[in-house]
Amino acid sequence: ACAAAVRRDFGRIALLINNAGIVSSFRRRSADGFELCFATNHLGPFLLTRLLLDRLSPAARIVNVASWMHVRGRLDLQSIDARRAPYSPTQAYAQSKLANVMFTFALARRLEGQDITVNCLHPGVVATNLLPRLLRAFYRLTGRAMIDAERGARTSLYLALAPEVAGMSGRYFDEQQRERAASALARDVQQQELLWEASERWTDLPPRP
């Protein structure tokens, strides 16, 4: 529905930032039957991006908001549409953020030579309601630093607008706008392709070469 509205009301798209996300403290399922954190954080952006690719203008940029938590993620595709599976809020979130990074790298390969770039980032630990209340309290009690939403948007805006990253694609950046190496699993091309194929199947999309 979102893609249809954008296609109806807008012309060519120069910038797409995928920043929707949740953390769920217990296992929930989307209306389509998928684990909700994965569905919201990965399948939604995957589907929206795929449905809008043909509307992107030359030199367009795609920015996927991921997280350093991807380094703790494991790719357990069998659990995504299982009715009953062990559930850890931390692992569910980490897996969804791993999927963001893997999707970025896989899409960058597919867009080579098309003058469209896609990158991903860790925004920092941002003090918004995305963080569970207990985790926010933990950070306050231990004196660990959190940043506000405006500072948390800096790397997203950097990747969206900075001339120095024009033409760069398939990269992962931290909250200081520095390029970093993603986890070994995130860089595993075979695992990226397994995720891509499963995501196409789950979202009823035809394969993209």
PDB file of C-alpha atoms in Angstrom:
ATOM      1  CA  ALA A   1       0.000   0.000   0.000  1.00  0.00           C
ATOM      2  CA  CYS A   2       2.862   2.379   0.794  1.00  0.00           C
ATOM      3  CA  ALA A   3       4.577   1.635  -2.501  1.00  0.00           C
ATOM      4  CA  ALA A   4       1.308   2.191  -4.373  1.00  0.00           C
ATOM      5  CA  ALA A   5       0.809   5.569  -2.678  1.00  0.00           C
ATOM      6  CA  VAL A   6       4.354   6.661  -3.515  1.00  0.00           C
ATOM      7  CA  ARG A   7       3.967   5.543  -7.112  1.00  0.00           C
ATOM      8  CA  ARG A   8       0.656   7.426  -7.374  1.00  0.00           C
ATOM      9  CA  ASP A   9       1.664  10.688  -5.705  1.00  0.00           C
ATOM     10  CA  PHE A  10       5.355  11.137  -6.516  1.00  0.00           C
ATOM     11  CA  GLY A  11       7.573  11.200  -9.565  1.00  0.00           C
ATOM     12  CA  ARG A  12      11.077   9.804  -9.701  1.00  0.00           C
ATOM     13  CA  ILE A  13      12.673   9.054  -6.319  1.00  0.00           C
ATOM     14  CA  ALA A  14      16.157  10.352  -5.540  1.00  0.00           C
ATOM     15  CA  LEU A  15      16.369   9.022  -2.003  1.00  0.00           C
ATOM     16  CA  LEU A  16      14.909   6.092  -0.071  1.00  0.00           C
ATOM     17  CA  ILE A  17      15.735   5.695   3.630  1.00  0.00           C
ATOM     18  CA  ASN A  18      14.470   2.502   5.279  1.00  0.00           C
ATOM     19  CA  ASN A  19      14.235   3.336   8.978  1.00  0.00           C
ATOM     20  CA  ALA A  20      11.154   1.501  10.261  1.00  0.00           C
ATOM     21  CA  GLY A  21      11.885  -0.885  13.102  1.00  0.00           C
ATOM     22  CA  ILE A  22      10.685  -2.508  16.306  1.00  0.00           C
ATOM     23  CA  VAL A  23      11.940  -4.557  19.221  1.00  0.00           C
ATOM     24  CA  SER A  24       9.494  -7.080  20.685  1.00  0.00           C
ATOM     25  CA  SER A  25       9.937  -8.505  24.174  1.00  0.00           C
ATOM     26  CA  PHE A  26       7.908 -11.597  23.284  1.00  0.00           C
ATOM     27  CA  ARG A  27       7.253 -13.626  20.148  1.00  0.00           C
ATOM     28  CA  ARG A  28       4.567 -12.129  17.944  1.00  0.00           C
ATOM     29  CA  ARG A  29       3.514 -12.843  14.392  1.00  0.00           C
ATOM     30  CA  SER A  30       2.678 -10.457  11.592  1.00  0.00           C
ATOM     31  CA  ALA A  31      -0.632 -10.605   9.751  1.00  0.00           C
ATOM     32  CA  ASP A  32       1.173 -12.690   7.124  1.00  0.00           C
ATOM     33  CA  GLY A  33       2.396 -15.183   9.722  1.00  0.00           C
ATOM     34  CA  PHE A  34       6.040 -14.141  10.077  1.00  0.00           C
ATOM     35  CA  GLU A  35       7.970 -13.391  13.242  1.00  0.00           C
ATOM     36  CA  LEU A  36       7.059  -9.738  13.738  1.00  0.00           C
ATOM     37  CA  CYS A  37      10.489  -8.242  14.390  1.00  0.00           C
ATOM     38  CA  PHE A  38      11.891  -9.818  11.217  1.00  0.00           C
ATOM     39  CA  ALA A  39       8.799  -8.904   9.222  1.00  0.00           C
ATOM     40  CA  THR A  40       8.936  -5.251  10.288  1.00  0.00           C
ATOM     41  CA  ASN A  41      12.673  -4.692  10.258  1.00  0.00           C
ATOM     42  CA  HIS A  42      13.597  -6.667   7.137  1.00  0.00           C
ATOM     43  CA  LEU A  43      10.705  -7.947   5.027  1.00  0.00           C
ATOM     44  CA  GLY A  44       8.906  -4.585   4.967  1.00  0.00           C
ATOM     45  CA  PRO A  45      11.957  -2.614   3.764  1.00  0.00           C
ATOM     46  CA  PHE A  46      12.900  -5.426   1.359  1.00  0.00           C
ATOM     47  CA  LEU A  47       9.453  -5.393  -0.240  1.00  0.00           C
ATOM     48  CA  LEU A  48       9.115  -1.593  -0.330  1.00  0.00           C
ATOM     49  CA  THR A  49      12.536  -1.190  -1.922  1.00  0.00           C
ATOM     50  CA  ARG A  50      11.885  -3.854  -4.542  1.00  0.00           C
ATOM     51  CA  LEU A  51       8.518  -2.308  -5.461  1.00  0.00           C
ATOM     52  CA  LEU A  52      10.089   1.130  -5.929  1.00  0.00           C
ATOM     53  CA  LEU A  53      13.321   0.211  -7.726  1.00  0.00           C
ATOM     54  CA  ASP A  54      11.950   1.092 -11.138  1.00  0.00           C
ATOM     55  CA  ARG A  55      10.990   4.560  -9.871  1.00  0.00           C
ATOM     56  CA  LEU A  56      14.469   5.484  -8.641  1.00  0.00           C
ATOM     57  CA  SER A  57      16.141   8.304 -10.521  1.00  0.00           C
ATOM     58  CA  PRO A  58      19.718   8.246 -11.841  1.00  0.00           C
ATOM     59  CA  ALA A  59      22.224   8.660  -8.987  1.00  0.00           C
ATOM     60  CA  ALA A  60      19.533   7.737  -6.453  1.00  0.00           C
ATOM     61  CA  ARG A  61      20.602   6.576  -2.997  1.00  0.00           C
ATOM     62  CA  ILE A  62      19.109   3.854  -0.811  1.00  0.00           C
ATOM     63  CA  VAL A  63      19.989   3.957   2.899  1.00  0.00           C
ATOM     64  CA  ASN A  64      19.175   1.051   5.224  1.00  0.00           C
ATOM     65  CA  VAL A  65      19.304   1.712   8.970  1.00  0.00           C
ATOM     66  CA  ALA A  66      20.848  -1.407  10.500  1.00  0.00           C
ATOM     67  CA  SER A  67      22.723  -1.756  13.813  1.00  0.00           C
ATOM     68  CA  TRP A  68      26.008  -2.953  15.296  1.00  0.00           C
ATOM     69  CA  MET A  69      23.804  -5.654  16.835  1.00  0.00           C
ATOM     70  CA  HIS A  70      24.017  -7.442  13.501  1.00  0.00           C
ATOM     71  CA  VAL A  71      27.335  -8.899  14.696  1.00  0.00           C
ATOM     72  CA  ARG A  72      25.388 -10.931  17.270  1.00  0.00           C
ATOM     73  CA  GLY A  73      22.853 -12.168  14.756  1.00  0.00           C
ATOM     74  CA  ARG A  74      22.428 -15.687  13.422  1.00  0.00           C
ATOM     75  CA  LEU A  75      20.515 -16.467  10.261  1.00  0.00           C
ATOM     76  CA  ASP A  76      17.818 -18.973  11.242  1.00  0.00           C
ATOM     77  CA  LEU A  77      15.411 -18.810   8.315  1.00  0.00           C
ATOM     78  CA  GLN A  78      13.410 -21.783   9.595  1.00  0.00           C
ATOM     79  CA  SER A  79      12.199 -19.737  12.571  1.00  0.00           C
ATOM     80  CA  ILE A  80      10.742 -16.858  10.560  1.00  0.00           C
ATOM     81  CA  ASP A  81       7.437 -18.488   9.619  1.00  0.00           C
ATOM     82  CA  ALA A  82       7.395 -21.240  12.248  1.00  0.00           C
ATOM     83  CA  ARG A  83       4.357 -21.187  14.514  1.00  0.00           C
ATOM     84  CA  ARG A  84       6.407 -22.256  17.504  1.00  0.00           C
ATOM     85  CA  ALA A  85      10.116 -21.609  17.849  1.00  0.00           C
ATOM     86  CA  PRO A  86      12.409 -20.565  20.702  1.00  0.00           C
ATOM     87  CA  TYR A  87      12.388 -16.781  21.049  1.00  0.00           C
ATOM     88  CA  SER A  88      14.920 -14.301  22.368  1.00  0.00           C
ATOM     89  CA  PRO A  89      14.169 -10.571  21.938  1.00  0.00           C
ATOM     90  CA  THR A  90      17.861  -9.791  21.599  1.00  0.00           C
ATOM     91  CA  GLN A  91      18.477 -12.519  19.033  1.00  0.00           C
ATOM     92  CA  ALA A  92      15.339 -11.662  17.056  1.00  0.00           C
ATOM     93  CA  TYR A  93      16.436  -8.041  16.795  1.00  0.00           C
ATOM     94  CA  ALA A  94      20.042  -9.001  15.983  1.00  0.00           C
ATOM     95  CA  GLN A  95      18.868 -11.360  13.235  1.00  0.00           C
ATOM     96  CA  SER A  96      16.689  -8.663  11.689  1.00  0.00           C
ATOM     97  CA  LYS A  97      19.591  -6.198  11.707  1.00  0.00           C
ATOM     98  CA  LEU A  98      21.867  -8.839  10.192  1.00  0.00           C
ATOM     99  CA  ALA A  99      19.272  -9.202   7.449  1.00  0.00           C
ATOM    100  CA  ASN A 100      19.400  -5.418   6.825  1.00  0.00           C
ATOM    101  CA  VAL A 101      23.151  -5.572   6.227  1.00  0.00           C
ATOM    102  CA  MET A 102      22.988  -8.713   4.082  1.00  0.00           C
ATOM    103  CA  PHE A 103      20.164  -7.219   1.999  1.00  0.00           C
ATOM    104  CA  THR A 104      22.262  -4.079   1.467  1.00  0.00           C
ATOM    105  CA  PHE A 105      25.234  -6.048   0.163  1.00  0.00           C
ATOM    106  CA  ALA A 106      23.123  -8.336  -2.026  1.00  0.00           C
ATOM    107  CA  LEU A 107      21.217  -5.403  -3.525  1.00  0.00           C
ATOM    108  CA  ALA A 108      24.447  -3.484  -4.175  1.00  0.00           C
ATOM    109  CA  ARG A 109      25.676  -6.373  -6.333  1.00  0.00           C
ATOM    110  CA  ARG A 110      22.455  -6.359  -8.307  1.00  0.00           C
ATOM    111  CA  LEU A 111      22.623  -2.598  -8.881  1.00  0.00           C
ATOM    112  CA  GLU A 112      26.205  -2.530 -10.159  1.00  0.00           C
ATOM    113  CA  GLY A 113      26.441  -0.409 -13.276  1.00  0.00           C
ATOM    114  CA  GLN A 114      23.042   1.246 -12.738  1.00  0.00           C
ATOM    115  CA  ASP A 115      24.235   4.463 -11.017  1.00  0.00           C
ATOM    116  CA  ILE A 116      22.126   3.690  -7.926  1.00  0.00           C
ATOM    117  CA  THR A 117      23.850   3.172  -4.584  1.00  0.00           C
ATOM    118  CA  VAL A 118      22.783   1.363  -1.422  1.00  0.00           C
ATOM    119  CA  ASN A 119      24.523   1.532   1.954  1.00  0.00           C
ATOM    120  CA  CYS A 120      23.697   0.694   5.560  1.00  0.00           C
ATOM    121  CA  LEU A 121      24.630   2.032   8.971  1.00  0.00           C
ATOM    122  CA  HIS A 122      24.622   1.784  12.727  1.00  0.00           C
ATOM    123  CA  PRO A 123      22.975   4.991  14.041  1.00  0.00           C
ATOM    124  CA  GLY A 124      24.269   4.678  17.600  1.00  0.00           C
ATOM    125  CA  VAL A 125      22.336   3.765  20.736  1.00  0.00           C
ATOM    126  CA  VAL A 126      19.500   6.253  20.373  1.00  0.00           C
ATOM    127  CA  ALA A 127      17.247   7.204  23.279  1.00  0.00           C
ATOM    128  CA  THR A 128      13.885   6.585  21.651  1.00  0.00           C
ATOM    129  CA  ASN A 129      10.958   4.333  22.493  1.00  0.00           C
ATOM    130  CA  LEU A 130      12.422   1.644  20.238  1.00  0.00           C
ATOM    131  CA  LEU A 131      14.552   0.622  23.215  1.00  0.00           C
ATOM    132  CA  PRO A 132      12.655  -1.372  25.847  1.00  0.00           C
ATOM    133  CA  ARG A 133      12.085   0.565  29.060  1.00  0.00           C
ATOM    134  CA  LEU A 134      14.319  -1.737  31.100  1.00  0.00           C
ATOM    135  CA  LEU A 135      17.204  -1.299  28.666  1.00  0.00           C
ATOM    136  CA  ARG A 136      16.872   2.475  28.776  1.00  0.00           C
ATOM    137  CA  ALA A 137      16.916   2.300  32.581  1.00  0.00           C
ATOM    138  CA  PHE A 138      20.009   0.087  32.455  1.00  0.00           C
ATOM    139  CA  TYR A 139      21.871   2.619  30.324  1.00  0.00           C
ATOM    140  CA  ARG A 140      20.936   5.446  32.685  1.00  0.00           C
ATOM    141  CA  LEU A 141      21.942   3.521  35.812  1.00  0.00           C
ATOM    142  CA  THR A 142      25.285   2.387  34.402  1.00  0.00           C
ATOM    143  CA  GLY A 143      26.140   5.768  32.952  1.00  0.00           C
ATOM    144  CA  ARG A 144      26.427   4.417  29.431  1.00  0.00           C
ATOM    145  CA  ALA A 145      25.945   7.019  26.766  1.00  0.00           C
ATOM    146  CA  MET A 146      22.845   7.238  24.636  1.00  0.00           C
ATOM    147  CA  ILE A 147      22.305   9.882  21.977  1.00  0.00           C
ATOM    148  CA  ASP A 148      19.191  11.814  21.036  1.00  0.00           C
ATOM    149  CA  ALA A 149      17.230  11.217  17.850  1.00  0.00           C
ATOM    150  CA  GLU A 150      18.778  14.178  16.034  1.00  0.00           C
ATOM    151  CA  ARG A 151      22.307  12.884  16.584  1.00  0.00           C
ATOM    152  CA  GLY A 152      21.082   9.386  15.759  1.00  0.00           C
ATOM    153  CA  ALA A 153      20.041  10.619  12.298  1.00  0.00           C
ATOM    154  CA  ARG A 154      23.471  12.000  11.383  1.00  0.00           C
ATOM    155  CA  THR A 155      24.866   8.951   9.602  1.00  0.00           C
ATOM    156  CA  SER A 156      21.605   8.390   7.730  1.00  0.00           C
ATOM    157  CA  LEU A 157      21.722  11.979   6.488  1.00  0.00           C
ATOM    158  CA  TYR A 158      25.421  11.696   5.697  1.00  0.00           C
ATOM    159  CA  LEU A 159      24.812   8.683   3.468  1.00  0.00           C
ATOM    160  CA  ALA A 160      21.791  10.380   1.938  1.00  0.00           C
ATOM    161  CA  LEU A 161      23.347  13.742   1.152  1.00  0.00           C
ATOM    162  CA  ALA A 162      27.141  13.890   1.476  1.00  0.00           C
ATOM    163  CA  PRO A 163      28.955  14.360  -1.859  1.00  0.00           C
ATOM    164  CA  GLU A 164      31.960  12.385  -0.611  1.00  0.00           C
ATOM    165  CA  VAL A 165      29.957   9.128  -0.574  1.00  0.00           C
ATOM    166  CA  ALA A 166      28.414   9.617  -4.003  1.00  0.00           C
ATOM    167  CA  GLY A 167      29.119   6.502  -6.016  1.00  0.00           C
ATOM    168  CA  MET A 168      29.984   4.389  -2.966  1.00  0.00           C
ATOM    169  CA  SER A 169      27.789   1.321  -2.580  1.00  0.00           C
ATOM    170  CA  GLY A 170      27.568  -1.858  -0.546  1.00  0.00           C
ATOM    171  CA  ARG A 171      29.206  -0.311   2.540  1.00  0.00           C
ATOM    172  CA  TYR A 172      28.493  -0.307   6.286  1.00  0.00           C
ATOM    173  CA  PHE A 173      29.072   2.837   8.384  1.00  0.00           C
ATOM    174  CA  ASP A 174      29.078   3.562  12.123  1.00  0.00           C
ATOM    175  CA  GLU A 175      27.513   6.410  14.129  1.00  0.00           C
ATOM    176  CA  GLN A 176      30.593   8.563  13.497  1.00  0.00           C
ATOM    177  CA  GLN A 177      30.097   8.347   9.718  1.00  0.00           C
ATOM    178  CA  ARG A 178      33.102   6.048   9.386  1.00  0.00           C
ATOM    179  CA  GLU A 179      33.108   3.015   7.116  1.00  0.00           C
ATOM    180  CA  ARG A 180      33.432  -0.220   9.086  1.00  0.00           C
ATOM    181  CA  ALA A 181      33.744  -3.890   8.263  1.00  0.00           C
ATOM    182  CA  ALA A 182      30.495  -5.773   8.781  1.00  0.00           C
ATOM    183  CA  SER A 183      30.507  -9.186  10.445  1.00  0.00           C
ATOM    184  CA  ALA A 184      31.877 -12.194   8.583  1.00  0.00           C
ATOM    185  CA  LEU A 185      28.389 -13.696   8.356  1.00  0.00           C
ATOM    186  CA  ALA A 186      26.968 -10.468   6.923  1.00  0.00           C
ATOM    187  CA  ARG A 187      29.627 -10.613   4.185  1.00  0.00           C
ATOM    188  CA  ASP A 188      28.933 -14.271   3.328  1.00  0.00           C
ATOM    189  CA  VAL A 189      27.615 -14.131  -0.241  1.00  0.00           C
ATOM    190  CA  GLN A 190      26.063 -17.589  -0.116  1.00  0.00           C
ATOM    191  CA  GLN A 191      24.097 -16.702   3.017  1.00  0.00           C
ATOM    192  CA  GLN A 192      23.080 -13.382   1.475  1.00  0.00           C
ATOM    193  CA  GLU A 193      21.631 -15.245  -1.486  1.00  0.00           C
ATOM    194  CA  LEU A 194      19.729 -17.671   0.723  1.00  0.00           C
ATOM    195  CA  LEU A 195      18.192 -14.714   2.546  1.00  0.00           C
ATOM    196  CA  TRP A 196      17.389 -12.953  -0.736  1.00  0.00           C
ATOM    197  CA  GLU A 197      15.659 -16.002  -2.209  1.00  0.00           C
ATOM    198  CA  ALA A 198      13.654 -16.601   0.977  1.00  0.00           C
ATOM    199  CA  SER A 199      12.663 -12.925   1.131  1.00  0.00           C
ATOM    200  CA  GLU A 200      11.420 -13.016  -2.457  1.00  0.00           C
ATOM    201  CA  ARG A 201       9.418 -16.134  -1.691  1.00  0.00           C
ATOM    202  CA  TRP A 202       7.896 -14.708   1.498  1.00  0.00           C
ATOM    203  CA  THR A 203       6.934 -11.426  -0.176  1.00  0.00           C
ATOM    204  CA  ASP A 204       5.599 -13.100  -3.346  1.00  0.00           C
ATOM    205  CA  LEU A 205       8.035 -11.274  -5.591  1.00  0.00           C
ATOM    206  CA  PRO A 206       9.379 -12.702  -8.850  1.00  0.00           C
ATOM    207  CA  PRO A 207      13.138 -13.347  -8.803  1.00  0.00           C
ATOM    208  CA  ARG A 208      15.332 -10.396  -9.725  1.00  0.00           C
ATOM    209  CA  PRO A 209      18.440 -11.378 -11.696  1.00  0.00           C
TER     210      PRO A 209
END
